[in-house]
Structure formats: structure tokens, C-alpha cells
CSV table of N, CA and C in Angstrom, one decimal:
chain,number,residue,atom,x,y,z
Q,245,MET,N,-7.4,-9.5,-1.3
Q,245,MET,CA,-6.7,-8.0,-0.9
Q,245,MET,C,-7.1,-7.1,-1.8
Q,246,SER,N,-7.4,-5.9,-1.3
Q,246,SER,CA,-7.8,-5.0,-2.1
Q,246,SER,C,-6.2,-4.3,-2.5
Q,247,VAL,N,-6.3,-3.4,-3.6
Q,247,VAL,CA,-5.2,-2.3,-3.9
Q,247,VAL,C,-5.2,-1.4,-3.2
Q,248,THR,N,-3.9,-0.5,-2.9
Q,248,THR,CA,-4.1,0.7,-2.1
Q,248,THR,C,-3.8,1.9,-3.5
Q,249,ASP,N,-4.2,3.0,-2.9
Q,249,ASP,CA,-4.0,4.0,-3.8
Q,249,ASP,C,-2.7,4.2,-4.4
Q,250,SER,N,-1.6,3.8,-3.5
Q,250,SER,CA,-0.2,4.0,-3.8
Q,250,SER,C,0.1,3.1,-4.7
Q,251,GLU,N,-0.3,1.5,-4.8
Q,251,GLU,CA,0.1,0.4,-5.7
Q,251,GLU,C,-0.7,1.0,-7.2
Q,252,ALA,N,-1.6,1.7,-6.9
Q,252,ALA,CA,-2.5,2.0,-8.3
Q,252,ALA,C,-1.8,2.6,-9.4
Q,253,LYS,N,-0.8,3.3,-9.0
Q,253,LYS,CA,0.1,4.3,-9.7
Q,253,LYS,C,0.8,3.4,-10.9
Q,254,ASP,N,1.3,2.0,-10.7
Q,254,ASP,CA,1.7,1.6,-11.4
Q,254,ASP,C,1.0,0.6,-12.6
Q,255,TRP,N,-0.3,1.0,-12.1
Q,255,TRP,CA,-1.5,0.1,-13.2
Q,255,TRP,C,-1.8,1.0,-14.4
Q,256,PRO,N,-2.7,0.2,-15.2
Q,256,PRO,CA,-2.9,0.6,-16.7
Q,256,PRO,C,-3.9,1.8,-16.2
Q,257,PRO,N,-4.0,3.1,-17.2
Q,257,PRO,CA,-4.6,4.2,-16.8
Q,257,PRO,C,-6.1,4.1,-16.4
Q,258,ASN,N,-6.7,2.7,-17.0
Q,258,ASN,CA,-8.0,2.8,-16.7
Q,258,ASN,C,-8.6,2.5,-15.4
Q,259,ILE,N,-7.4,1.5,-14.6
Q,259,ILE,CA,-7.4,1.2,-13.2
Q,259,ILE,C,-7.1,2.6,-12.3
Q,260,GLN,N,-6.1,3.3,-12.9
Q,260,GLN,CA,-5.7,4.7,-12.1
Q,260,GLN,C,-6.8,5.4,-12.2
Q,261,ALA,N,-7.8,5.3,-13.2
Q,261,ALA,CA,-8.7,6.4,-13.3
Q,261,ALA,C,-9.7,6.2,-12.2
Q,262,VAL,N,-10.1,4.4,-11.9
Q,262,VAL,CA,-11.1,4.3,-10.9
Q,262,VAL,C,-10.6,4.7,-9.3
Q,263,PHE,N,-9.1,4.6,-9.2
Q,263,PHE,CA,-8.9,5.3,-8.0
Q,263,PHE,C,-9.0,6.7,-7.9
Q,264,LYS,N,-8.6,7.5,-8.9
Q,264,LYS,CA,-8.7,9.1,-9.2
Q,264,LYS,C,-9.6,9.7,-8.8
Q,265,ARG,N,-10.7,9.2,-9.6
Q,265,ARG,CA,-12.4,9.2,-9.5
Q,265,ARG,C,-13.2,8.4,-9.9
Q,266,MET,N,-13.9,8.0,-9.2
Q,266,MET,CA,-14.6,6.5,-9.5
Q,266,MET,C,-15.9,7.0,-9.8
Q,267,ALA,N,-16.4,6.1,-10.9
Q,267,ALA,CA,-17.9,6.5,-11.4
Q,267,ALA,C,-19.0,6.6,-10.1
Q,268,PRO,N,-19.7,7.3,-10.5
Q,268,PRO,CA,-21.0,7.4,-9.4
Q,268,PRO,C,-21.6,6.2,-9.1
Q,269,ALA,N,-21.9,5.6,-10.7
Q,269,ALA,CA,-22.7,4.4,-10.2
Q,269,ALA,C,-21.7,3.0,-9.9
Q,270,SER,N,-20.4,2.9,-10.2
Q,270,SER,CA,-19.7,2.2,-9.3
Q,270,SER,C,-19.3,2.1,-7.9
Q,271,ARG,N,-19.5,3.6,-7.4
Q,271,ARG,CA,-19.6,3.9,-6.0
Q,271,ARG,C,-20.7,3.4,-5.3
Q,272,TYR,N,-21.9,3.6,-6.1
Q,272,TYR,CA,-23.1,3.1,-5.5
Q,272,TYR,C,-23.4,2.0,-5.5
Q,273,LEU,N,-22.6,1.0,-6.2
Q,273,LEU,CA,-22.6,-0.5,-6.4
Q,273,LEU,C,-21.6,-1.3,-5.5
Q,274,GLY,N,-20.7,-0.3,-4.9
Q,274,GLY,CA,-19.7,-0.5,-4.1
Q,274,GLY,C,-18.6,-1.2,-4.2
Q,275,LEU,N,-18.3,-0.9,-5.7
Q,275,LEU,CA,-16.9,-1.7,-6.4
Q,275,LEU,C,-15.8,-1.1,-5.6
Q,276,GLU,N,-14.9,-2.3,-5.5
Q,276,GLU,CA,-13.7,-2.4,-4.9
Q,276,GLU,C,-12.7,-3.2,-5.8
Q,277,ILE,N,-11.5,-2.4,-6.3
Q,277,ILE,CA,-10.8,-3.4,-7.5
Q,277,ILE,C,-9.9,-4.5,-6.3
Q,278,VAL,N,-9.5,-5.5,-6.6
Q,278,VAL,CA,-9.0,-6.7,-6.2
Q,278,VAL,C,-7.8,-6.9,-6.7
Q,279,SER,N,-7.9,-7.2,-8.3
Q,279,SER,CA,-6.8,-7.7,-8.8
Q,279,SER,C,-6.8,-7.2,-10.5
Q,280,ALA,N,-6.0,-6.9,-11.1
Q,280,ALA,CA,-6.0,-7.0,-12.5
Q,280,ALA,C,-4.5,-7.3,-13.1
Q,281,ASP,N,-4.6,-7.8,-14.1
Q,281,ASP,CA,-3.4,-8.4,-14.9
Q,281,ASP,C,-3.5,-7.9,-16.5
Q,282,ALA,N,-2.8,-7.2,-16.7
Q,282,ALA,CA,-3.1,-6.2,-18.0
Q,282,ALA,C,-2.5,-7.5,-18.9
Q,283,ALA,N,-1.2,-8.0,-18.9
Q,283,ALA,CA,-0.8,-8.9,-19.9
Q,283,ALA,C,-2.1,-10.3,-20.2
Q,284,ALA,N,-2.7,-10.6,-19.2
Q,284,ALA,CA,-3.7,-11.2,-19.0
Q,284,ALA,C,-5.1,-11.3,-19.7
Q,285,ARG,N,-5.4,-9.6,-19.5
Q,285,ARG,CA,-6.3,-8.9,-19.7
Q,285,ARG,C,-7.7,-9.5,-18.7
Q,286,THR,N,-7.5,-9.8,-17.4
Q,286,THR,CA,-8.3,-10.0,-16.7
Q,286,THR,C,-8.5,-9.1,-15.4
Q,287,VAL,N,-9.5,-9.3,-14.7
Q,287,VAL,CA,-9.8,-8.3,-13.6
Q,287,VAL,C,-10.7,-8.9,-12.7
Q,288,GLU,N,-10.2,-8.6,-11.0
Q,288,GLU,CA,-11.2,-9.3,-10.2
Q,288,GLU,C,-11.5,-8.0,-9.4
Q,289,VAL,N,-12.6,-7.7,-9.4
Q,289,VAL,CA,-13.2,-7.1,-8.2
Q,289,VAL,C,-14.1,-7.4,-7.3
Q,290,ALA,N,-14.7,-6.5,-6.2
Q,290,ALA,CA,-15.5,-7.0,-5.2
Q,290,ALA,C,-16.8,-6.0,-5.3
Q,291,PHE,N,-17.8,-6.4,-4.9
Q,291,PHE,CA,-19.1,-5.2,-4.8
Q,291,PHE,C,-19.5,-5.6,-3.4
Q,292,ASN,N,-19.6,-4.4,-2.5
Q,292,ASN,CA,-20.0,-4.4,-0.7
Q,292,ASN,C,-21.6,-4.1,-1.3
Q,293,ALA,N,-22.3,-4.8,-1.6
Q,293,ALA,CA,-24.0,-4.7,-2.2
Q,293,ALA,C,-24.6,-4.7,-1.0
Q,294,GLY,N,-25.0,-3.3,-0.7
Q,294,GLY,CA,-25.9,-3.2,0.3
Q,294,GLY,C,-27.8,-3.4,0.0
Q,295,PRO,N,-28.7,-3.1,0.9
Q,295,PRO,CA,-30.1,-3.3,1.0
Q,295,PRO,C,-30.5,-2.3,-0.2
Q,296,GLU,N,-29.8,-1.3,-0.4
Q,296,GLU,CA,-30.5,-0.4,-1.5
Q,296,GLU,C,-30.4,-1.0,-2.8
Q,297,LEU,N,-29.8,-2.0,-3.1
Q,297,LEU,CA,-30.0,-2.4,-4.4
Q,297,LEU,C,-30.9,-3.7,-4.9
Q,298,CYS,N,-31.5,-3.9,-3.5
Q,298,CYS,CA,-32.5,-5.1,-3.7
Q,298,CYS,C,-33.6,-4.8,-4.3
Q,299,ASN,N,-34.5,-5.9,-4.5
Q,299,ASN,CA,-35.9,-5.5,-5.1
Q,299,ASN,C,-36.6,-5.7,-3.9
Q,300,MET,N,-38.1,-5.7,-3.8
Q,300,MET,CA,-39.0,-5.7,-3.0
Q,300,MET,C,-38.9,-7.6,-2.5
Q,301,TRP,N,-38.2,-8.3,-2.7
Q,301,TRP,CA,-38.5,-9.9,-2.3
Q,301,TRP,C,-36.7,-9.9,-1.4
Q,302,GLY,N,-36.0,-8.8,-1.5
Q,302,GLY,CA,-34.9,-9.0,-0.5
Q,302,GLY,C,-33.8,-9.5,-1.7
Q,303,GLY,N,-33.8,-9.6,-2.6
Q,303,GLY,CA,-32.8,-10.1,-3.7
Q,303,GLY,C,-32.3,-9.1,-4.4
Q,304,ILE,N,-31.1,-9.0,-4.9
Q,304,ILE,CA,-30.5,-7.6,-5.4
Q,304,ILE,C,-31.2,-7.5,-6.9
Q,305,GLN,N,-31.6,-6.5,-7.5
Q,305,GLN,CA,-32.4,-6.5,-8.4
Q,305,GLN,C,-31.4,-6.5,-9.6
Q,306,GLY,N,-32.0,-7.4,-10.9
Q,306,GLY,CA,-31.2,-8.0,-12.0
Q,306,GLY,C,-30.4,-6.7,-12.7
Q,307,GLY,N,-31.2,-5.7,-12.7
Q,307,GLY,CA,-30.3,-4.3,-13.6
Q,307,GLY,C,-29.2,-4.2,-12.6
Q,308,MET,N,-29.2,-4.3,-11.5
Q,308,MET,CA,-27.6,-4.0,-10.6
Q,308,MET,C,-27.0,-5.1,-10.6
Q,309,VAL,N,-27.3,-6.3,-11.0
Q,309,VAL,CA,-26.5,-7.5,-11.3
Q,309,VAL,C,-25.8,-7.3,-12.4
Q,310,ALA,N,-26.6,-6.8,-13.9
Q,310,ALA,CA,-26.2,-6.7,-15.1
Q,310,ALA,C,-25.0,-5.4,-14.6
Q,311,ALA,N,-25.2,-4.3,-13.9
Q,311,ALA,CA,-24.3,-3.3,-13.9
Q,311,ALA,C,-23.1,-3.6,-13.5
Q,312,MET,N,-23.1,-4.9,-12.1
Q,312,MET,CA,-21.9,-5.2,-11.8
Q,312,MET,C,-21.0,-5.8,-12.7
Q,313,LEU,N,-21.7,-6.7,-13.5
Q,313,LEU,CA,-21.2,-7.1,-14.6
Q,313,LEU,C,-20.3,-6.4,-15.8
Q,314,ASP,N,-21.3,-5.4,-16.2
Q,314,ASP,CA,-20.5,-4.3,-17.0
Q,314,ASP,C,-19.5,-3.6,-16.4
Q,315,ASP,N,-19.6,-3.5,-15.2
Q,315,ASP,CA,-18.7,-2.4,-14.7
Q,315,ASP,C,-16.7,-3.6,-14.6
Q,316,VAL,N,-17.0,-5.0,-14.5
Q,316,VAL,CA,-16.0,-5.5,-14.5
Q,316,VAL,C,-15.5,-6.1,-15.8
Q,317,MET,N,-16.3,-6.1,-16.5
Q,317,MET,CA,-15.9,-6.3,-18.1
Q,317,MET,C,-15.4,-5.3,-18.8
Q,318,SER,N,-15.9,-4.0,-18.6
Q,318,SER,CA,-15.3,-2.5,-18.9
Q,318,SER,C,-13.8,-2.3,-18.5
Q,319,LEU,N,-13.8,-2.7,-17.2
Q,319,LEU,CA,-12.4,-2.7,-16.7
Q,319,LEU,C,-11.6,-3.6,-17.4
Q,320,ALA,N,-11.8,-4.8,-17.7
Q,320,ALA,CA,-10.9,-6.0,-18.3
Q,320,ALA,C,-10.8,-5.6,-19.8
Q,321,VAL,N,-11.5,-4.7,-20.6
Q,321,VAL,CA,-11.5,-4.5,-21.9
Q,321,VAL,C,-10.7,-3.2,-22.0
Q,322,GLY,N,-10.5,-2.5,-20.7
Q,322,GLY,CA,-10.0,-1.3,-21.0
Q,322,GLY,C,-8.7,-1.3,-20.4
Q,323,LEU,N,-7.9,-2.6,-20.2
Q,323,LEU,CA,-6.7,-2.6,-19.4
Q,323,LEU,C,-5.6,-2.0,-20.3
Q,324,ASP,N,-5.6,-2.1,-21.6
Q,324,ASP,CA,-4.9,-1.2,-22.3
Q,324,ASP,C,-4.9,-0.3,-23.2
Q,325,LEU,N,-6.1,0.6,-22.5
Q,325,LEU,CA,-6.5,1.8,-23.2
Q,325,LEU,C,-5.3,2.8,-22.9
Q,326,GLU,N,-5.3,3.7,-23.4
Q,326,GLU,CA,-4.3,4.8,-23.3
Q,326,GLU,C,-5.2,5.9,-22.4
Q,327,TRP,N,-4.5,6.7,-21.9
Q,327,TRP,CA,-5.1,8.2,-21.4
Q,327,TRP,C,-6.2,8.6,-22.2
Q,328,GLY,N,-7.5,8.9,-22.1
Q,328,GLY,CA,-8.1,9.9,-23.2
Q,328,GLY,C,-8.8,8.6,-24.0
Q,329,GLN,N,-8.7,7.6,-23.7
Q,329,GLN,CA,-9.7,6.6,-24.4
Q,329,GLN,C,-10.8,5.9,-23.4
Q,330,ILE,N,-11.9,5.5,-24.0
Q,330,ILE,CA,-12.8,4.8,-23.3
Q,330,ILE,C,-13.3,3.7,-23.9
Q,331,SER,N,-13.9,2.7,-23.4
Q,331,SER,CA,-14.6,1.8,-24.0
Q,331,SER,C,-15.8,1.3,-24.0
Q,332,PRO,N,-16.9,2.2,-24.5
Q,332,PRO,CA,-18.6,2.2,-24.1
Q,332,PRO,C,-18.8,0.5,-24.6
Q,333,THR,N,-20.0,0.1,-24.0
Q,333,THR,CA,-20.6,-1.0,-24.2
Q,333,THR,C,-21.5,-0.8,-25.2
Q,334,LEU,N,-21.4,-1.8,-26.6
Q,334,LEU,CA,-22.0,-2.0,-27.5
Q,334,LEU,C,-23.4,-2.8,-27.2
Q,335,GLU,N,-22.9,-3.8,-26.7
Q,335,GLU,CA,-24.3,-4.7,-26.5
Q,335,GLU,C,-23.4,-5.7,-25.3
Q,336,LEU,N,-24.7,-6.3,-24.2
Q,336,LEU,CA,-24.7,-7.0,-23.4
Q,336,LEU,C,-25.6,-7.8,-23.0
Q,337,LYS,N,-24.8,-9.2,-22.6
Q,337,LYS,CA,-25.9,-10.0,-22.4
Q,337,LYS,C,-25.5,-10.9,-21.1
Q,338,VAL,N,-26.7,-10.8,-20.2
Q,338,VAL,CA,-26.5,-11.4,-18.9
Q,338,VAL,C,-27.4,-12.5,-18.9
Q,339,SER,N,-26.9,-13.7,-17.9
Q,339,SER,CA,-27.7,-15.0,-17.6
Q,339,SER,C,-27.5,-15.0,-15.9
Q,340,MET,N,-29.0,-14.6,-15.4
Q,340,MET,CA,-28.9,-14.7,-14.1
Q,340,MET,C,-29.2,-16.2,-13.6
Q,341,LEU,N,-28.3,-16.9,-13.0
Q,341,LEU,CA,-28.2,-18.3,-12.6
Q,341,LEU,C,-28.7,-18.9,-11.1
Q,342,ALA,N,-28.4,-17.6,-10.1
Q,342,ALA,CA,-29.0,-17.6,-8.6
Q,342,ALA,C,-29.1,-16.4,-8.3
Q,343,PRO,N,-30.1,-16.5,-7.3
Q,343,PRO,CA,-30.3,-14.9,-6.4
Q,343,PRO,C,-29.2,-14.3,-6.1
Q,344,ALA,N,-28.7,-13.2,-6.0
Q,344,ALA,CA,-27.7,-12.6,-5.7
Q,344,ALA,C,-28.6,-11.6,-4.3
Q,345,ARG,N,-27.6,-11.8,-3.2
Q,345,ARG,CA,-28.4,-11.2,-2.1
Q,345,ARG,C,-27.3,-10.0,-1.5
Q,346,PRO,N,-27.7,-9.4,-0.9
Q,346,PRO,CA,-26.5,-8.2,-0.3
Q,346,PRO,C,-25.6,-9.0,0.4
Q,347,GLY,N,-24.3,-8.0,0.4
Q,347,GLY,CA,-22.9,-8.6,0.9
Q,347,GLY,C,-22.1,-8.5,0.1
Q,348,ARG,N,-21.3,-9.1,0.2
Q,348,ARG,CA,-19.5,-9.3,-0.5
Q,348,ARG,C,-19.8,-10.1,-1.7
Q,349,ILE,N,-20.0,-9.5,-3.1
Q,349,ILE,CA,-20.1,-10.1,-4.4
Q,349,ILE,C,-18.6,-10.0,-4.8
Q,350,THR,N,-18.3,-10.9,-5.8
Q,350,THR,CA,-16.8,-10.7,-6.3
Q,350,THR,C,-17.3,-10.7,-7.7
Q,351,ALA,N,-16.7,-10.3,-8.7
Q,351,ALA,CA,-16.8,-10.7,-9.9
Q,351,ALA,C,-15.4,-10.8,-10.8
Q,352,LYS,N,-15.2,-11.5,-11.5
Q,352,LYS,CA,-14.1,-11.5,-12.8
Q,352,LYS,C,-14.4,-11.1,-14.2
Q,353,GLY,N,-13.5,-10.4,-14.9
Q,353,GLY,CA,-13.8,-10.5,-16.2
Q,353,GLY,C,-12.9,-10.3,-16.8
Q,354,ARG,N,-12.8,-11.0,-18.4
Q,354,ARG,CA,-11.7,-11.4,-19.2
Q,354,ARG,C,-12.0,-11.2,-20.4
Q,355,VAL,N,-10.8,-10.5,-21.1
Q,355,VAL,CA,-11.1,-10.3,-22.6
Q,355,VAL,C,-11.2,-11.7,-23.4
Q,356,ILE,N,-12.0,-11.8,-24.3
Q,356,ILE,CA,-12.1,-13.1,-25.1
Q,356,ILE,C,-11.1,-13.0,-26.5
Q,357,LYS,N,-11.4,-11.4,-27.0
Q,357,LYS,CA,-10.7,-11.2,-28.3
Q,357,LYS,C,-10.9,-9.8,-28.4
Q,358,ARG,N,-9.6,-9.2,-28.7
Q,358,ARG,CA,-9.3,-7.5,-28.9
Q,358,ARG,C,-8.9,-7.5,-30.1
Q,359,GLY,N,-10.1,-6.7,-30.7
Q,359,GLY,CA,-9.7,-6.0,-32.2
Q,359,GLY,C,-9.4,-4.6,-32.1
Q,360,LYS,N,-9.0,-4.1,-33.2
Q,360,LYS,CA,-8.5,-2.2,-33.6
Q,360,LYS,C,-9.6,-1.9,-32.8
Q,361,SER,N,-10.8,-1.8,-33.3
Q,361,SER,CA,-12.1,-1.2,-33.0
Q,361,SER,C,-13.1,-1.8,-32.0
Q,362,VAL,N,-13.1,-3.4,-31.6
Q,362,VAL,CA,-14.2,-3.7,-30.9
Q,362,VAL,C,-13.5,-5.0,-30.1
Q,363,GLY,N,-13.4,-5.1,-29.0
Q,363,GLY,CA,-13.6,-6.0,-28.1
Q,363,GLY,C,-14.5,-7.2,-27.8
Q,364,PHE,N,-14.3,-8.3,-27.1
Q,364,PHE,CA,-15.4,-9.1,-26.9
Q,364,PHE,C,-15.0,-9.7,-25.6
Q,365,ILE,N,-15.6,-9.6,-24.4
Q,365,ILE,CA,-15.4,-9.8,-23.4
Q,365,ILE,C,-16.5,-10.7,-22.6
Q,366,GLU,N,-16.1,-11.8,-21.4
Q,366,GLU,CA,-16.9,-12.4,-20.7
Q,366,GLU,C,-16.7,-12.0,-18.8
Q,367,GLY,N,-18.1,-12.0,-18.2
Q,367,GLY,CA,-18.0,-11.8,-16.7
Q,367,GLY,C,-18.6,-12.9,-16.0
Q,368,GLU,N,-18.5,-13.1,-14.8
Q,368,GLU,CA,-18.9,-14.3,-14.1
Q,368,GLU,C,-18.8,-13.1,-12.4
Q,369,LEU,N,-20.2,-13.7,-11.6
Q,369,LEU,CA,-20.6,-13.0,-10.5
Q,369,LEU,C,-20.5,-13.8,-9.8
Q,370,PHE,N,-20.0,-14.0,-8.4
Q,370,PHE,CA,-19.9,-15.1,-7.2
Q,370,PHE,C,-20.4,-14.3,-5.9
Q,371,ASP,N,-21.3,-15.2,-5.2
Q,371,ASP,CA,-21.3,-14.8,-3.9
Q,371,ASP,C,-20.2,-15.0,-3.0
Q,372,ALA,N,-19.9,-15.0,-1.7
Q,372,ALA,CA,-19.3,-15.1,-1.0
Q,372,ALA,C,-18.7,-16.4,-0.7
Q,373,GLU,N,-19.7,-17.4,-0.7
Q,373,GLU,CA,-19.4,-19.0,-0.6
Q,373,GLU,C,-18.8,-19.3,-2.0
Q,374,GLY,N,-18.8,-18.7,-3.2
Q,374,GLY,CA,-18.5,-19.2,-4.2
Q,374,GLY,C,-19.3,-19.5,-5.1
Q,375,THR,N,-20.5,-19.3,-4.9
Q,375,THR,CA,-21.8,-19.8,-6.0
Q,375,THR,C,-21.7,-19.0,-7.1
Q,376,LEU,N,-21.9,-19.6,-8.5
Q,376,LEU,CA,-21.8,-18.6,-9.4
Q,376,LEU,C,-23.4,-17.7,-9.4
Q,377,LEU,N,-23.7,-16.8,-9.6
Q,377,LEU,CA,-24.6,-15.9,-9.4
Q,377,LEU,C,-25.4,-15.5,-11.0
Q,378,ALA,N,-24.2,-15.3,-11.6
Q,378,ALA,CA,-24.8,-14.8,-13.1
Q,378,ALA,C,-23.4,-14.7,-13.6
Q,379,THR,N,-23.9,-14.9,-15.1
Q,379,THR,CA,-22.5,-14.7,-16.3
Q,379,THR,C,-23.1,-13.5,-17.3
Q,380,ALA,N,-22.0,-13.2,-18.2
Q,380,ALA,CA,-22.3,-12.1,-19.0
Q,380,ALA,C,-21.4,-12.0,-20.0
Q,381,SER,N,-21.7,-12.0,-21.3
Q,381,SER,CA,-20.9,-11.3,-22.7
Q,381,SER,C,-21.2,-10.0,-23.1
Q,382,SER,N,-20.2,-9.4,-23.3
Q,382,SER,CA,-20.0,-8.3,-23.9
Q,382,SER,C,-19.5,-8.0,-25.1
Q,383,THR,N,-19.8,-6.7,-26.0
Q,383,THR,CA,-19.2,-6.3,-26.9
Q,383,THR,C,-18.9,-4.9,-26.7
Q,384,ALA,N,-17.5,-4.1,-26.7
Q,384,ALA,CA,-17.2,-2.8,-26.5
Q,384,ALA,C,-16.5,-2.3,-27.8
Q,385,THR,N,-16.7,-1.1,-27.9
Q,385,THR,CA,-16.0,-0.2,-28.7
Q,385,THR,C,-14.8,0.4,-28.5
Q,386,PHE,N,-14.0,1.1,-29.2
Q,386,PHE,CA,-12.8,2.0,-28.4
Q,386,PHE,C,-13.1,3.5,-28.9
Q,387,VAL,N,-13.1,4.1,-28.3
Q,387,VAL,CA,-13.0,5.6,-28.6
Q,387,VAL,C,-12.2,6.7,-28.0
Q,388,THR,N,-11.5,7.3,-28.4
Q,388,THR,CA,-10.5,8.4,-28.1
Q,388,THR,C,-11.1,9.7,-28.1
Q,389,LEU,N,-11.3,10.2,-26.7
Q,389,LEU,CA,-11.9,11.5,-26.3
Q,389,LEU,C,-11.3,12.6,-26.9
Q,390,LYS,N,-11.8,13.6,-27.4
Q,390,LYS,CA,-11.0,14.8,-27.6
Q,390,LYS,C,-11.0,15.8,-26.9
Q,391,LYS,N,-10.1,16.3,-26.5
Q,391,LYS,CA,-9.4,17.3,-25.7
Q,391,LYS,C,-10.3,18.6,-25.8
Q,392,LYS,N,-10.9,19.1,-24.7
Q,392,LYS,CA,-11.8,20.0,-24.6
Q,392,LYS,C,-10.6,21.3,-25.0
Q,393,GLU,N,-11.0,22.4,-25.7
Q,393,GLU,CA,-10.6,23.5,-26.0
Q,393,GLU,C,-10.9,24.5,-25.0
Q,394,LYS,N,-9.7,25.3,-24.3
Q,394,LYS,CA,-10.2,26.5,-23.6
Q,394,LYS,C,-10.7,27.7,-24.1
Q,395,ALA,N,-11.4,28.5,-23.4
Q,395,ALA,CA,-12.3,29.4,-23.9
Q,395,ALA,C,-11.3,30.3,-24.3
């Protein structure tokens, strides 16, 4: 079951931000928030992957698979960030285990360890039948954005 806009108001700021203004890349991938558990630092999302994400052989292009995993892991590591903070990816490793095809793809992300300035995250991508398509690990840093001063 996906989250409605009204349910999102009680969620951590990074999940609220997805409902307020989704990143164009996430929209292109067909991102949909399924669940998030801030205490456990886990997130589940779905991607409604269309043919525009495919390579010439009909499989989802590897960079798109990596982007899906980066999205879910960044949402997981950002669950306890405050408004105005972001978690840019420093490093990303993806293992392709089976071809990803267009359709509904689910992804799970979880924080393995979170320090003061760096977080370590893992993610998994599954097709509609539950086949594990790809796994990933990532390192992210935490940055507080400066407020823009009005001219």
C-alpha cells in the first residue's frame, strides 16, 4: 500500500520532501513510497519502470538500476535528518544479479551504521515475482544547507 499525501505529514522531513517536490530523476524512474520506519532506518519503495529505462535488448539499463538503488538508500539514510540537511552519496557499489525488466520493481533500503558525518547503507531490488535483481552498498555524508539570504 502506498502512502497518501495526508499520511506523509507525520513522516520524517526527507519523506515529506518527496511528497512535496519529488526530484525529477526519481519521477523519471517512477518512484513511489511504500513504507518507511524511522526507528529501524528502513524504507521500501516501488518503481514503475517503463520502456524508456531500457537498453536496446529490452532490459532496464544498468545505470537506471543503480539510480533506483541510490534513491532507496538515500531515503533510508536520510530518515533522521532535519529540514535543511541532505545526505549526498560518496560511494556506491552495485551488483547486478538478474536482468531487470519494465514493470513494477520494489526496492528496500536499510542503514547499516550511522555516524556523525557518514552513513553506511545497503539496498536490494526485486521484480514483481520477488526475484532479487540487484544489491548495493553505499556511503553517504551529511550536509546542512545554508539558507539563502534575500537580496
